[in-house]
Coordinates of C-alpha atoms in Angstrom, one line a residue:
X1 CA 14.2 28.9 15.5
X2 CA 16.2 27.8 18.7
X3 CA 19.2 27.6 19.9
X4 CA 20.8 25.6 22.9
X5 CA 23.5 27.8 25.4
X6 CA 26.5 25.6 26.1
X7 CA 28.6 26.2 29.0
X8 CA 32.6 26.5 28.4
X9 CA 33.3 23.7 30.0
X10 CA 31.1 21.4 27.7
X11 CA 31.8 23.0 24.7
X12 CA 35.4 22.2 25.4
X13 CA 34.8 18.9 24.9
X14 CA 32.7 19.1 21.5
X15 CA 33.2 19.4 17.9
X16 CA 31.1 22.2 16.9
X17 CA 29.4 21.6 13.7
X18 CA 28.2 25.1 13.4
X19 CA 29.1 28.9 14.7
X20 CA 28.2 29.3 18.5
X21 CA 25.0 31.1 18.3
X22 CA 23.5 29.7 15.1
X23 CA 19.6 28.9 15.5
X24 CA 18.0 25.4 14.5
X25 CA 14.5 25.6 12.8
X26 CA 11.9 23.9 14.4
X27 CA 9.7 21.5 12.0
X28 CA 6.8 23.5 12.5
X29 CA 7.9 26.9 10.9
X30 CA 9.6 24.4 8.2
X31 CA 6.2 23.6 7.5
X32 CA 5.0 27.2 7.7
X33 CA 7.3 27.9 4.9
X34 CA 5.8 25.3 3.1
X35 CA 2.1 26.6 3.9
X36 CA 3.2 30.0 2.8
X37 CA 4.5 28.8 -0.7
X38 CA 0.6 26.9 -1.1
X39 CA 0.6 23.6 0.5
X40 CA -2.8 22.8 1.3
X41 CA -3.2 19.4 3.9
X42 CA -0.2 16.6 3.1
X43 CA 1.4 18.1 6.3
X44 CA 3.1 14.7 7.2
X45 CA 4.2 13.8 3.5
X46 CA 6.1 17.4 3.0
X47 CA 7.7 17.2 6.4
X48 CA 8.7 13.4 5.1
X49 CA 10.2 14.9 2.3
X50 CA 11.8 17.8 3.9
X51 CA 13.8 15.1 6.3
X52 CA 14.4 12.8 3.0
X53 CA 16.1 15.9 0.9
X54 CA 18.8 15.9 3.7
X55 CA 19.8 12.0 3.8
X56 CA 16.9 10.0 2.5
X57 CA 17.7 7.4 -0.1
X58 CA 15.3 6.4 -2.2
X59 CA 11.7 8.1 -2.3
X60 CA 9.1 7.4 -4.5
X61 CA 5.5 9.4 -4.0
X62 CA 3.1 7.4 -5.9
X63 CA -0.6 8.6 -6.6
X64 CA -3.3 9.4 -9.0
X65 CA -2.6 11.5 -12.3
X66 CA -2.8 15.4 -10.9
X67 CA -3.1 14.2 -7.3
X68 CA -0.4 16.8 -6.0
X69 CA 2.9 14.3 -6.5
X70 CA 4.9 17.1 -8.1
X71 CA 3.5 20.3 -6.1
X72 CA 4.3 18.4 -2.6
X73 CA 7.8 17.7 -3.8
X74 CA 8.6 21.2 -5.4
X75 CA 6.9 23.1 -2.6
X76 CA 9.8 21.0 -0.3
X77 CA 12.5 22.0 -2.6
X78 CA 11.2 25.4 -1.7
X79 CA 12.5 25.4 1.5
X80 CA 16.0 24.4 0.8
X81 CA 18.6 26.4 -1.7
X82 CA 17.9 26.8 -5.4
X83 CA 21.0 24.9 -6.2
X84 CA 20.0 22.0 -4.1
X85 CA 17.9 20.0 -6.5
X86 CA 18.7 18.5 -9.9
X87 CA 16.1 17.7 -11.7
X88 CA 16.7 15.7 -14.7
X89 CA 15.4 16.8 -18.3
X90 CA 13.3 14.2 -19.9
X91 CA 14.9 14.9 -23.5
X92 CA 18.6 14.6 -23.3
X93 CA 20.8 12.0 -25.2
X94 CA 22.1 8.9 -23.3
X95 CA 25.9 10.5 -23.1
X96 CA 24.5 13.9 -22.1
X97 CA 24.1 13.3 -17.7
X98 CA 28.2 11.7 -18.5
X99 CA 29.2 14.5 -20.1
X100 CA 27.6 16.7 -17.3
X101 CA 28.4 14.6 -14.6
X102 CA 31.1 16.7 -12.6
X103 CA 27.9 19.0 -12.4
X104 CA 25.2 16.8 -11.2
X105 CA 27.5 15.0 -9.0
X106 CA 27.4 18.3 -7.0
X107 CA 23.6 17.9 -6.2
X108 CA 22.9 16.2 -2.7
X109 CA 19.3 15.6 -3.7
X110 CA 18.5 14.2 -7.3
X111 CA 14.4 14.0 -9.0
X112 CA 13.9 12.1 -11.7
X113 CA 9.9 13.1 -12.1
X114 CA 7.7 11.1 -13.5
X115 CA 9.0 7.3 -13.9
X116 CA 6.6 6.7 -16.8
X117 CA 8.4 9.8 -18.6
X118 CA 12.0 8.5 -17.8
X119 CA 14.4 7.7 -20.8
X120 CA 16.0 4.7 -21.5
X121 CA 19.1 5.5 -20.6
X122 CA 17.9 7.5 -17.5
X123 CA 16.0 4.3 -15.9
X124 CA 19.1 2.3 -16.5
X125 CA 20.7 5.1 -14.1
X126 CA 17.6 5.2 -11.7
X127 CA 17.9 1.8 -11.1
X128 CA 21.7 1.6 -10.5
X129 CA 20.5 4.4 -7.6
X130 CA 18.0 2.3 -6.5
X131 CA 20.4 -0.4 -5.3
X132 CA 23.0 2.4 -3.8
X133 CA 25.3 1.9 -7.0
X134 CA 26.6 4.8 -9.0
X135 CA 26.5 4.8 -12.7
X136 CA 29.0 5.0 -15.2
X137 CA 29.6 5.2 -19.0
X138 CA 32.6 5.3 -21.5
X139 CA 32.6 8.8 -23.3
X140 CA 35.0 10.7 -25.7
X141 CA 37.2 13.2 -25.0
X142 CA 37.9 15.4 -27.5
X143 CA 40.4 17.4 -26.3
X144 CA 42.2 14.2 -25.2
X145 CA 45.5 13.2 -26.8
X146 CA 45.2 10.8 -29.7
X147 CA 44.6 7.7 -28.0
X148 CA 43.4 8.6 -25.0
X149 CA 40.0 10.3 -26.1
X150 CA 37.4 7.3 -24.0
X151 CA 37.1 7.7 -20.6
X152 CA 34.9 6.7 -18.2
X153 CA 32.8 9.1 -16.5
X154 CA 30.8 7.8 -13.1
X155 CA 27.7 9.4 -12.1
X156 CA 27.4 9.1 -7.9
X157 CA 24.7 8.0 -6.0
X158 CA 22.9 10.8 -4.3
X159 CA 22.1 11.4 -0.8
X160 CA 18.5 11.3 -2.1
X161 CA 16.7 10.5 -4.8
X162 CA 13.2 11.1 -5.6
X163 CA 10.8 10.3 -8.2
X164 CA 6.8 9.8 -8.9
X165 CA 4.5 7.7 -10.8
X166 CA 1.0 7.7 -11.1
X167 CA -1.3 4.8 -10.4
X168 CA -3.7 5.5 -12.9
X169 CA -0.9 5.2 -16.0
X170 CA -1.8 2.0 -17.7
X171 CA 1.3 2.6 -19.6
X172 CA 3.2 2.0 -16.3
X173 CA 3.4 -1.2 -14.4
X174 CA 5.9 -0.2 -11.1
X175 CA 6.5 -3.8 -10.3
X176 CA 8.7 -4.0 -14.0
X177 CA 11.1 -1.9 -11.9
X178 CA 11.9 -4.3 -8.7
X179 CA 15.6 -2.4 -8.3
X180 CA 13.6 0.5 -7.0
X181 CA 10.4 -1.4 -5.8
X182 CA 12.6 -3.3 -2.9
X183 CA 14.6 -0.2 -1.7
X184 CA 12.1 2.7 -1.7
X185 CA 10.1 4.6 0.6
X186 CA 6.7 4.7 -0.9
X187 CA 4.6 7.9 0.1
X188 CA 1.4 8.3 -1.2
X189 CA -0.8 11.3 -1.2
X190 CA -3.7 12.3 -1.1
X191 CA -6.3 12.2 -3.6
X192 CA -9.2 12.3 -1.5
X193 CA -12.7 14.2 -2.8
X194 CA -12.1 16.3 0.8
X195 CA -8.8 17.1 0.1
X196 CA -9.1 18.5 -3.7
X197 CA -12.7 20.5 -1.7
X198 CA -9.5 21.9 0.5
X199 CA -7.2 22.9 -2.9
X200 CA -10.2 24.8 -4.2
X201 CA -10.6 27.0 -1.1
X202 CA -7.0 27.9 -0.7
X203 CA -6.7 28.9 -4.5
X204 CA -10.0 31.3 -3.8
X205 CA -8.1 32.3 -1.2
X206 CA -5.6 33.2 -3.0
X207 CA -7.3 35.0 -5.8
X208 CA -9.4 37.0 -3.6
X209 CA -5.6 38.2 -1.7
X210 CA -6.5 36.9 1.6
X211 CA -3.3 35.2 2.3
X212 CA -1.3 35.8 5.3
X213 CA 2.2 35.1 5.5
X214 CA 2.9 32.4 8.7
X215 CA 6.9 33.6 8.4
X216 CA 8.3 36.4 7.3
X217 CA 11.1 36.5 4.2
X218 CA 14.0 37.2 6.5
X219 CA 13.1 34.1 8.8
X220 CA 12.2 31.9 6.0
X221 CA 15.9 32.6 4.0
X222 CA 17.8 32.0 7.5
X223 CA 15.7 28.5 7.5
X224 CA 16.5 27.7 3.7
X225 CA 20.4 28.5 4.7
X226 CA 20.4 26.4 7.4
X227 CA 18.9 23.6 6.0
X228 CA 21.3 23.7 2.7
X229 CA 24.3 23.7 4.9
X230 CA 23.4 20.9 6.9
X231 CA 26.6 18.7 7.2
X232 CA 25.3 15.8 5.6
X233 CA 28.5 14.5 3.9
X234 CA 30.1 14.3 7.4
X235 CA 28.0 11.4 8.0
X236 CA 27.5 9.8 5.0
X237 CA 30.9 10.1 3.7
X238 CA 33.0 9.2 6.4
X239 CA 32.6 5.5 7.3
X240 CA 34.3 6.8 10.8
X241 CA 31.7 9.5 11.9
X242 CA 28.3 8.1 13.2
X243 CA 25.6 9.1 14.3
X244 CA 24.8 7.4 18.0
X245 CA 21.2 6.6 18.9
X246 CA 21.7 5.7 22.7
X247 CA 18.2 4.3 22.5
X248 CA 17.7 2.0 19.8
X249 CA 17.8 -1.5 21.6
X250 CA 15.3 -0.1 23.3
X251 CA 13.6 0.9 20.7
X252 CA 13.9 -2.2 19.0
X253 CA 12.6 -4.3 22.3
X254 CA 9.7 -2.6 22.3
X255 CA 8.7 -3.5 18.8
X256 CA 7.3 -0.2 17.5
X257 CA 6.0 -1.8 13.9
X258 CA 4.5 -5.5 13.3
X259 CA 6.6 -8.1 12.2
X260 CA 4.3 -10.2 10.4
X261 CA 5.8 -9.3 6.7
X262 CA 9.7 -8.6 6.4
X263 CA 9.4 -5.4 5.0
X264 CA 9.5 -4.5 8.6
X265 CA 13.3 -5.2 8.5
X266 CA 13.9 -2.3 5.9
X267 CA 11.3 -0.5 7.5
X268 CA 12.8 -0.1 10.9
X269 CA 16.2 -0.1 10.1
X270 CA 14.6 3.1 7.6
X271 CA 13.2 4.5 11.1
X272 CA 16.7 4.4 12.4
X273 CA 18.3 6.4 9.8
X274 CA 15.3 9.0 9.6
X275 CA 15.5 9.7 13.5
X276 CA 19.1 10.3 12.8
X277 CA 18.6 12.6 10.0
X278 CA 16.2 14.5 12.4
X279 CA 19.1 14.9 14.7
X280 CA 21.2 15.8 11.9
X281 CA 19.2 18.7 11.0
X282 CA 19.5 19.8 14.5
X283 CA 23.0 19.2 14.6
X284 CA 23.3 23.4 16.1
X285 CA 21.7 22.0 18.9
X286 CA 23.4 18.8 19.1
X287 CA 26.1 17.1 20.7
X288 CA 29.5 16.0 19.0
X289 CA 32.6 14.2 20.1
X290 CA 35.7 13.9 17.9
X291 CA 37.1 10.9 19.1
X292 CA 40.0 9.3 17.7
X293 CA 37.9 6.7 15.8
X294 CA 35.6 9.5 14.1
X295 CA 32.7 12.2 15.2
X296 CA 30.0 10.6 17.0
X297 CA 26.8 13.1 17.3
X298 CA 24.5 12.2 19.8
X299 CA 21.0 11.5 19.4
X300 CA 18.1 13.0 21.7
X301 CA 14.4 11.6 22.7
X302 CA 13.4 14.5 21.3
X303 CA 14.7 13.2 17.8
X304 CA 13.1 10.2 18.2
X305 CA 9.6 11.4 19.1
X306 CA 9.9 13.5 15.8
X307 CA 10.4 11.3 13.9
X308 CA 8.1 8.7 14.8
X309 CA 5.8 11.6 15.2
X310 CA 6.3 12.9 11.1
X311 CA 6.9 9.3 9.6
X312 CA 5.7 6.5 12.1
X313 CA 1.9 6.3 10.5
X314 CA 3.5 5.8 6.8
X315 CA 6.3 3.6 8.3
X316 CA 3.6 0.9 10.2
X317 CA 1.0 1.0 7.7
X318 CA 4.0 0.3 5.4
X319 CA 5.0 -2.7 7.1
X320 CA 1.2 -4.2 7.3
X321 CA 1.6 -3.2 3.7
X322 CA -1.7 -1.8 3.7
X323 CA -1.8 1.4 1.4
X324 CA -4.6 3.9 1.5
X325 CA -6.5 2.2 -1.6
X326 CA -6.2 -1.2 0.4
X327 CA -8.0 0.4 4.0
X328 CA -10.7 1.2 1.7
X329 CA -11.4 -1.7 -0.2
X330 CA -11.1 -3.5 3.4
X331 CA -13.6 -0.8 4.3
X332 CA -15.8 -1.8 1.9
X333 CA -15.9 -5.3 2.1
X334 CA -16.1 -5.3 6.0
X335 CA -19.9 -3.4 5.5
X336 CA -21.0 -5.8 2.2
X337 CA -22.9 -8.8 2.8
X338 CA -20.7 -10.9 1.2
X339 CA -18.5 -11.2 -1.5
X340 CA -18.2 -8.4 -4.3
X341 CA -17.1 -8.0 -7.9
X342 CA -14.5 -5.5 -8.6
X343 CA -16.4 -3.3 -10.8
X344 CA -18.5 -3.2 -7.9
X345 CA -16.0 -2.2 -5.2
X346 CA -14.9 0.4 -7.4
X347 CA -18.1 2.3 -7.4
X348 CA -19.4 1.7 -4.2
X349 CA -15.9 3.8 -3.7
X350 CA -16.4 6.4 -6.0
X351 CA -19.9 6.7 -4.7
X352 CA -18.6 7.5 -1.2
X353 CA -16.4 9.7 -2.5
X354 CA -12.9 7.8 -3.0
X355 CA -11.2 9.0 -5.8
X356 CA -10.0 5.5 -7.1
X357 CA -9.9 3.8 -10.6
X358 CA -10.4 0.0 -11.8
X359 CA -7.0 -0.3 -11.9
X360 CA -6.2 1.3 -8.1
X361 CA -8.6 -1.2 -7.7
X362 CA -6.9 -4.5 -9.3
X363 CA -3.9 -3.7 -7.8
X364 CA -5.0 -3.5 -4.2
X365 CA -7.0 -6.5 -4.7
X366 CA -4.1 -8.5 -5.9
X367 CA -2.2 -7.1 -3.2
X368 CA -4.1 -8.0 -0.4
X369 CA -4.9 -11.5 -2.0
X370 CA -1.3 -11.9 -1.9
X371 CA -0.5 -11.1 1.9
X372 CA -3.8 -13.1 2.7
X373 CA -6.1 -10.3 3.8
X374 CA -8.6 -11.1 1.3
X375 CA -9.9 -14.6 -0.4
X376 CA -10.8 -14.7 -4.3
X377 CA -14.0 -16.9 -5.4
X378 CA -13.9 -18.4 -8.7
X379 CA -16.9 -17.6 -11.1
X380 CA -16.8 -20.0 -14.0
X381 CA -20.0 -18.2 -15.7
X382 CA -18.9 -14.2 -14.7
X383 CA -16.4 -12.2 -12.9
X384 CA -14.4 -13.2 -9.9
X385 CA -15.6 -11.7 -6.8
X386 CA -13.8 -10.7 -3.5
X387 CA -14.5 -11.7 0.4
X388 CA -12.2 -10.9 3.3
X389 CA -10.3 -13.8 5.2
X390 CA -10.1 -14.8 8.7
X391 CA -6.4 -13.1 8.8
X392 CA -6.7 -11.8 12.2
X393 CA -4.1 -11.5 13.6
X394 CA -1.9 -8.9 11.7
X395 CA -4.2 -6.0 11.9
X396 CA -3.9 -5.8 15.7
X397 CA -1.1 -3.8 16.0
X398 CA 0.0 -2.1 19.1
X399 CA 2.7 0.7 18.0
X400 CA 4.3 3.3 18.9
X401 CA 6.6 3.7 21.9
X402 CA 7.0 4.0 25.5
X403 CA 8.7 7.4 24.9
X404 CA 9.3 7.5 29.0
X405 CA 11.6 4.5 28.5
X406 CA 13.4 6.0 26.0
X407 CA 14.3 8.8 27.7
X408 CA 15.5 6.8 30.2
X409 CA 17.8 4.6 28.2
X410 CA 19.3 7.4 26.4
X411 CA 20.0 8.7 29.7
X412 CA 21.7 5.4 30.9
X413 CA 23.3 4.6 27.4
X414 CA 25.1 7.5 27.3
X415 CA 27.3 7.4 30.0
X416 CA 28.0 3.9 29.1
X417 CA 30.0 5.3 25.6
X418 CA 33.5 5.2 26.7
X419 CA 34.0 8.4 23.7
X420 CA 31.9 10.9 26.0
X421 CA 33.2 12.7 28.8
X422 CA 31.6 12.7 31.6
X423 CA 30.9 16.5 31.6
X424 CA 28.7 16.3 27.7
X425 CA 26.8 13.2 29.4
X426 CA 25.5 14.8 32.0
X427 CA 25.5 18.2 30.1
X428 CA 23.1 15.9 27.6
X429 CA 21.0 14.2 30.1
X430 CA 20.4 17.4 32.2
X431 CA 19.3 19.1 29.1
X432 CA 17.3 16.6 27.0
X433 CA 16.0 14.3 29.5
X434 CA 14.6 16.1 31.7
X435 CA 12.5 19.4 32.1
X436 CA 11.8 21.2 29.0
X437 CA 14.2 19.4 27.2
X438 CA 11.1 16.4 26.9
X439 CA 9.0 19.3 25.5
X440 CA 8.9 19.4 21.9
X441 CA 6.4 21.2 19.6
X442 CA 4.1 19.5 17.5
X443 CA 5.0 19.4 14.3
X444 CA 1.6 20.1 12.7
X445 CA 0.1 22.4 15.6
X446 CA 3.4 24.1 16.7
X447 CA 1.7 23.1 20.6
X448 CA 4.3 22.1 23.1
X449 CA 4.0 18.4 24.0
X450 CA 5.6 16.8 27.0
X451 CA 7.1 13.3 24.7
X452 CA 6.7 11.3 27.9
X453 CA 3.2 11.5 27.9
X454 CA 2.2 11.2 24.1
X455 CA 0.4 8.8 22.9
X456 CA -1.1 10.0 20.1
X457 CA 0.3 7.8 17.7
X458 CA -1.2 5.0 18.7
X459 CA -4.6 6.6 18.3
X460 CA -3.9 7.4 14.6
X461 CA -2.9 3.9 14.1
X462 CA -5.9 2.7 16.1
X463 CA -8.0 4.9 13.2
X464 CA -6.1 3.8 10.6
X465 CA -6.1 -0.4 11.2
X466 CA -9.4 0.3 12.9
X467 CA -11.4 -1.1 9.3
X468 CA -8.9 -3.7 8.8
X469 CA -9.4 -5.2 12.7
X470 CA -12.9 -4.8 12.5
X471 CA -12.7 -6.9 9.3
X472 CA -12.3 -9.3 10.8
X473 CA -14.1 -9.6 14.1
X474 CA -16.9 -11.3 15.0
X475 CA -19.8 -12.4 13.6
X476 CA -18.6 -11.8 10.2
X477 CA -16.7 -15.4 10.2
X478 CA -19.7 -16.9 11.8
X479 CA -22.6 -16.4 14.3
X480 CA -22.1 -15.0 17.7
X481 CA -22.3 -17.9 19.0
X482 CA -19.5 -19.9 17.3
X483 CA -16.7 -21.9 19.0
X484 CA -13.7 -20.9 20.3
X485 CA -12.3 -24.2 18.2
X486 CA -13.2 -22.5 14.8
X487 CA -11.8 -19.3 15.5
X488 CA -8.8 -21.1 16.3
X489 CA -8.7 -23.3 13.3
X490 CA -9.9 -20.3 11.2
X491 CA -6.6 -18.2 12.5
X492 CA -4.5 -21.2 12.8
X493 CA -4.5 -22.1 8.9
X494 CA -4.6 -18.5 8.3
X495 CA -0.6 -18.4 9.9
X496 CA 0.1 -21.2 7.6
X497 CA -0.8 -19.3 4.3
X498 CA 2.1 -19.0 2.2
X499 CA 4.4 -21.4 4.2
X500 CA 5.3 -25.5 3.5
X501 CA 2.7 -26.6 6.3
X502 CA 0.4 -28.7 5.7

């Protein structure tokens, strides 16, 4: 944990959000804590969910039946208060959550479990929070005056919502629930045969008593304090208070996620509100004006390199809507000779250890077929097989950003806000854009890393598309020696796939 000294003069001019003296916990312990209650791997997707319990919308993990949906999600609630959470009961009658809604409305965070286990009457309420709306229901009074016994109870939206499905249920379809579908953040996890080799060792761990505590129970309750008193409903309530990122034109110039599909609009606009989440939950350490149109808390390049640090991987693979089963199958088909059934892709999968079903399988394929990675061949006589297409152009994605810039643009931008006194902008650029305040520590390592010279994101997304570019390179659409012209023509009509061109 850290804290930031303020000089008088500076804190003069600030809204303090919490006590002088109070300590902000660094990412890394949080995931210590979460380590220390059994997390094994699924470092980014806890830390995702950790930032999501505090202002995160709507998040659904999705992945195969006993793949580690449920442990990620509880081991996060861990970290936070045990009245922080409501989790809904899966038997409860359809007036029951209006009856009790003074109650739940009091949770920040909401789970809903499993969405194939869901009620009736519950889905029509996930869906309503799917599209930001709250729910509400005519119910009876009793102790209401004769006449006067319905009234309308309204359940509110949370901060954050969270729930789970597997992909594996062929009693669940998730595109019969578009409400949620369009809105969410999908997470999946991971079901690997190398990360269930990892589970094994850490519960023999366990049961031979050769655990270690990474923080100690005094630390770790300061942390889950902190974190439940994050002032959340300051920001979200109050259409007045905002939280500023100095940066994000620059940010958005630099084009940190491909724009070939449009869920790159709700992606990046998702980006925006995660960075300032990440700020929010350093908000100790952060600066605040109250101005006379609202409190406006200052983002930091430090905030920005988190959070494109924890969540940019998901977020661009996301908007290349490539999930994990789809890198695979791309995988797969890159090293076949040509095309390939699906029974076959599934256990040429399984063989190298993928844990994926006929149905993972479908779906990816359908996918894929549908955003023009992949072509489908007709088989009058058998089953239809699979070959990749010559979409180029998508998978070569430079991402990430010039984090250098964006220190400088935060330092620039924030003398330009007419709200903050010259004494908090300098006080801000002096202390996070320059010297140690562009060292941050790794979220995953705990190292200090200087965020101007970073590029490690890039490299993950590099492994990540790597299958999916080298798909599509040369000589699989043709012999080394084939023209420039078909390349072109080849890449040219695969632009025009889904559009009105002829």
């Amino acid at each position: 944990m850290k804290t930031i000294e303020i000089p008088d003069d500076v804190a003069a001019a600030l809204y303090r959000t919490a006590s002088p003296g109070t300590e902000a916990p660094e990412m890394f312990q949080i995931l210590e804590i979460g380590r220390d209650n059994g997390l094994v791997g699924e470092a980014d997707t806890y830390l995702t969910c950790i930032i999501a319990m505090v202002r995160g919308q709507l998040v659904v993990l999705y992945g195969t039946s006993r793949g580690g949906k449920d442990f990620v999600l509880e081991t996060a609630f861990k970290a936070f208060p045990s009245d922080y959470v409501y989790e809904w009961p899966n038997d409860e009658s359809p007036t029951a959550p209006f009856y009790n809604a003074e109650e739940i409305n009091g949770y920040p965070t909401q789970y809903f479990g499993d969405m194939a286990g869901v009620q009736d009457h519950q889905e029509k309420i996930l869906k309503a929070f799917g599209e930001g709306n709250d729910a509400d229901r005519s119910v009876t009074d009793i102790s209401a005056a004769e006449g006067d016994e319905a009234k309308m109870q309204k359940l509110v939206c949370p901060r954050t919502t969270f729930a789970t499905f597997a992909t594996d249920n062929r009693n669940f379809d998730f595109n019969d629930w578009p409400e949620v579908r369009k809105r969410s953040f999908m997470i999946g996890v991971d079901g690997s045969k190398q990360q269930t080799e990892n589970i094994i060792m850490q519960k023999a761990i366990e049961h031979a008593d050769d655990t270690t505590r990474n923080v100690d129970p005094l630390t770790a309750a300061k942390i889950r304090e902190y974190l439940g008193a994050i002032p959340a409903a300051m920001f979200t309530d109050h259409p007045n208070n905002m939280i500023v990122l100095p940066a994000s034109r620059e940010m958005a110039e630099q084009k940190p996620m491909p724009t070939e599909f449009p869920e790159a609009r709700f992606d990046f606009e998702r980006l925006m509100k995660y960075t300032e989440t990440v700020t929010l939950m350093n908000h100790a350490n952060r600066l605040t004006i109250d101005t006379d149109a609202g409190k406006k808390m200052l983002t930091t390049p430090g905030d920005v390199w988190m959070a494109m640090k924890i969540m940019g991987e998901n977020m661009i693979i996301s908007a290349l809507n490539l999930t994990d089963e789809d890198q695979a199958v791309l995988r797969f088909l890159k090293e076949s000779t040509g095309s390939e059934e699906r029974s076959t892709i599934q256990q040429g999968l399984r063989a190298d250890g993928y844990n994926i079903n006929d149905r993972d399988v479908a779906r990816s394929l359908k996918s894929m077929r549908e955003n023009g990675y992949i072509s489908i061949n007709d088989n009058a006589s058998g089953p239809n097989s699979y070959s990749l297409s010559p979409f180029h152009s998508v998978t070569q994605v430079e991402v990430g950003l010039d984090y250098a810039k964006i220190v400088e643009a935060c330092r620039e931008k924030v003398y330009e806000k007419s709200y903050v006194p010259d004494v908090v902008a300098d006080f801000y650029a002096e202390t996070f854009c320059t010297g140690e305040g562009l060292f941050q520590r790794n979220p995953y390592t705990g190292e200090a890393v200087d965020i101007t010279e970073d590029t490690e994101l890039q490299e993950v997304i590099d492994g990540a598309t790597e299958s999916a570019e080298e798909t599509f390179d040369e000589p699989m659409f043709g012999s080394e020696t084939s023209t420039n012209d078909d390349t072109a023509d080849a890449q040219a009509e695969a632009k025009t796939q889904g559009t009105l061109a002829d």
